Amino acid sequence: MTDEQYLRYREHSEEDHACNIAASGAMLPPEAREKARQDFQGLLPDGLATEGHRLWTGGPPAVGEVAAGRRGVGGRAGGQEM
């Protein structure tokens, strides 16, 4: 994944995560957006350079993203327990 692809992925994923939080009724949209931002900052504090994490895209054209991380290095990847 390139830096440009990562920025698009992060923007889209944060918005999607925020929508899911708000749709659950847990938070209003403004708070959900901030929570999503904080969640991604916690999962990938150094973006593509975050130790123990790798992100890939498929394509061309891009058909999706794959994220992987190791237990003990953040403990989560793609929002799911590893």
PDB file of C-alpha atoms in Angstrom:
ATOM      1  CA  MET A   1       0.000   0.000   0.000  1.00  0.00           C
ATOM      2  CA  THR A   2       1.347   3.401  -0.922  1.00  0.00           C
ATOM      3  CA  ASP A   3       1.132   6.469   1.313  1.00  0.00           C
ATOM      4  CA  GLU A   4      -1.591   7.881  -0.965  1.00  0.00           C
ATOM      5  CA  GLN A   5      -3.583   4.627  -0.782  1.00  0.00           C
ATOM      6  CA  TYR A   6      -3.193   4.588   2.994  1.00  0.00           C
ATOM      7  CA  LEU A   7      -4.582   8.107   3.339  1.00  0.00           C
ATOM      8  CA  ARG A   8      -7.642   7.156   1.255  1.00  0.00           C
ATOM      9  CA  TYR A   9      -8.051   3.899   3.236  1.00  0.00           C
ATOM     10  CA  ARG A  10      -7.777   5.681   6.566  1.00  0.00           C
ATOM     11  CA  GLU A  11     -10.249   8.424   5.611  1.00  0.00           C
ATOM     12  CA  HIS A  12     -12.784   5.914   4.296  1.00  0.00           C
ATOM     13  CA  SER A  13     -12.296   3.479   7.198  1.00  0.00           C
ATOM     14  CA  GLU A  14     -12.564   6.148   9.889  1.00  0.00           C
ATOM     15  CA  GLU A  15     -15.801   7.445   8.341  1.00  0.00           C
ATOM     16  CA  ASP A  16     -17.204   3.913   8.058  1.00  0.00           C
ATOM     17  CA  HIS A  17     -16.253   3.148  11.670  1.00  0.00           C
ATOM     18  CA  ALA A  18     -17.845   6.409  12.844  1.00  0.00           C
ATOM     19  CA  CYS A  19     -21.056   5.613  10.957  1.00  0.00           C
ATOM     20  CA  ASN A  20     -21.207   2.181  12.593  1.00  0.00           C
ATOM     21  CA  ILE A  21     -20.680   3.676  16.064  1.00  0.00           C
ATOM     22  CA  ALA A  22     -23.397   6.292  15.482  1.00  0.00           C
ATOM     23  CA  ALA A  23     -25.778   3.724  13.947  1.00  0.00           C
ATOM     24  CA  SER A  24     -25.418   1.571  17.058  1.00  0.00           C
ATOM     25  CA  GLY A  25     -26.782   4.453  19.128  1.00  0.00           C
ATOM     26  CA  ALA A  26     -23.652   4.505  21.285  1.00  0.00           C
ATOM     27  CA  MET A  27     -22.739   8.085  20.319  1.00  0.00           C
ATOM     28  CA  LEU A  28     -23.933  11.014  18.271  1.00  0.00           C
ATOM     29  CA  PRO A  29     -22.119  11.493  14.923  1.00  0.00           C
ATOM     30  CA  PRO A  30     -19.646  14.194  16.096  1.00  0.00           C
ATOM     31  CA  GLU A  31     -18.528  12.074  19.052  1.00  0.00           C
ATOM     32  CA  ALA A  32     -18.470   8.946  16.895  1.00  0.00           C
ATOM     33  CA  ARG A  33     -16.134  10.639  14.396  1.00  0.00           C
ATOM     34  CA  GLU A  34     -13.743  11.607  17.203  1.00  0.00           C
ATOM     35  CA  LYS A  35     -13.910   8.080  18.673  1.00  0.00           C
ATOM     36  CA  ALA A  36     -13.140   6.584  15.240  1.00  0.00           C
ATOM     37  CA  ARG A  37     -10.184   8.950  14.828  1.00  0.00           C
ATOM     38  CA  GLN A  38      -8.851   7.969  18.256  1.00  0.00           C
ATOM     39  CA  ASP A  39      -9.362   4.255  17.563  1.00  0.00           C
ATOM     40  CA  PHE A  40      -7.352   4.406  14.339  1.00  0.00           C
ATOM     41  CA  GLN A  41      -4.663   6.523  15.992  1.00  0.00           C
ATOM     42  CA  GLY A  42      -4.404   3.850  18.697  1.00  0.00           C
ATOM     43  CA  LEU A  43      -4.295   0.960  16.202  1.00  0.00           C
ATOM     44  CA  LEU A  44      -1.920   2.544  13.676  1.00  0.00           C
ATOM     45  CA  PRO A  45      -0.122   5.376  15.508  1.00  0.00           C
ATOM     46  CA  ASP A  46       2.603   5.572  12.851  1.00  0.00           C
ATOM     47  CA  GLY A  47       0.361   4.838   9.861  1.00  0.00           C
ATOM     48  CA  LEU A  48       2.018   2.477   7.398  1.00  0.00           C
ATOM     49  CA  ALA A  49       5.186   2.539   9.509  1.00  0.00           C
ATOM     50  CA  THR A  50       3.429   1.148  12.613  1.00  0.00           C
ATOM     51  CA  GLU A  51       5.597  -1.687  13.918  1.00  0.00           C
ATOM     52  CA  GLY A  52       4.082  -5.154  13.598  1.00  0.00           C
ATOM     53  CA  HIS A  53       1.413  -4.130  11.088  1.00  0.00           C
ATOM     54  CA  ARG A  54       1.246  -4.531   7.322  1.00  0.00           C
ATOM     55  CA  LEU A  55      -1.444  -3.238   4.969  1.00  0.00           C
ATOM     56  CA  TRP A  56      -1.998  -4.357   1.375  1.00  0.00           C
ATOM     57  CA  THR A  57      -4.355  -3.556  -1.461  1.00  0.00           C
ATOM     58  CA  GLY A  58      -5.496  -5.824  -4.274  1.00  0.00           C
ATOM     59  CA  GLY A  59      -5.793  -4.891  -7.887  1.00  0.00           C
ATOM     60  CA  PRO A  60      -5.575  -2.926 -10.086  1.00  0.00           C
ATOM     61  CA  PRO A  61      -8.171  -1.750  -9.814  1.00  0.00           C
ATOM     62  CA  ALA A  62      -8.108  -1.824  -6.037  1.00  0.00           C
ATOM     63  CA  VAL A  63     -10.701  -4.295  -4.830  1.00  0.00           C
ATOM     64  CA  GLY A  64     -10.135  -4.048  -1.098  1.00  0.00           C
ATOM     65  CA  GLU A  65      -7.662  -3.818   1.738  1.00  0.00           C
ATOM     66  CA  VAL A  66      -6.062  -6.353   4.050  1.00  0.00           C
ATOM     67  CA  ALA A  67      -4.595  -5.430   7.413  1.00  0.00           C
ATOM     68  CA  ALA A  68      -2.568  -7.736   9.628  1.00  0.00           C
ATOM     69  CA  GLY A  69      -0.974  -7.305  13.007  1.00  0.00           C
ATOM     70  CA  ARG A  70       0.586  -9.480  15.676  1.00  0.00           C
ATOM     71  CA  ARG A  71      -0.859 -10.144  19.115  1.00  0.00           C
ATOM     72  CA  GLY A  72       1.086  -8.133  21.645  1.00  0.00           C
ATOM     73  CA  VAL A  73       1.841  -5.339  19.169  1.00  0.00           C
ATOM     74  CA  GLY A  74      -1.329  -3.360  19.503  1.00  0.00           C
ATOM     75  CA  GLY A  75      -3.267  -6.615  19.966  1.00  0.00           C
ATOM     76  CA  ARG A  76      -5.799  -5.788  17.265  1.00  0.00           C
ATOM     77  CA  ALA A  77      -5.888  -5.509  13.516  1.00  0.00           C
ATOM     78  CA  GLY A  78      -8.730  -4.441  11.297  1.00  0.00           C
ATOM     79  CA  GLY A  79     -10.830  -3.830  14.394  1.00  0.00           C
ATOM     80  CA  GLN A  80     -10.866  -7.535  15.243  1.00  0.00           C
ATOM     81  CA  GLU A  81      -9.013  -9.475  17.914  1.00  0.00           C
ATOM     82  CA  MET A  82      -6.047 -11.345  16.469  1.00  0.00           C
TER      83      MET A  82
END
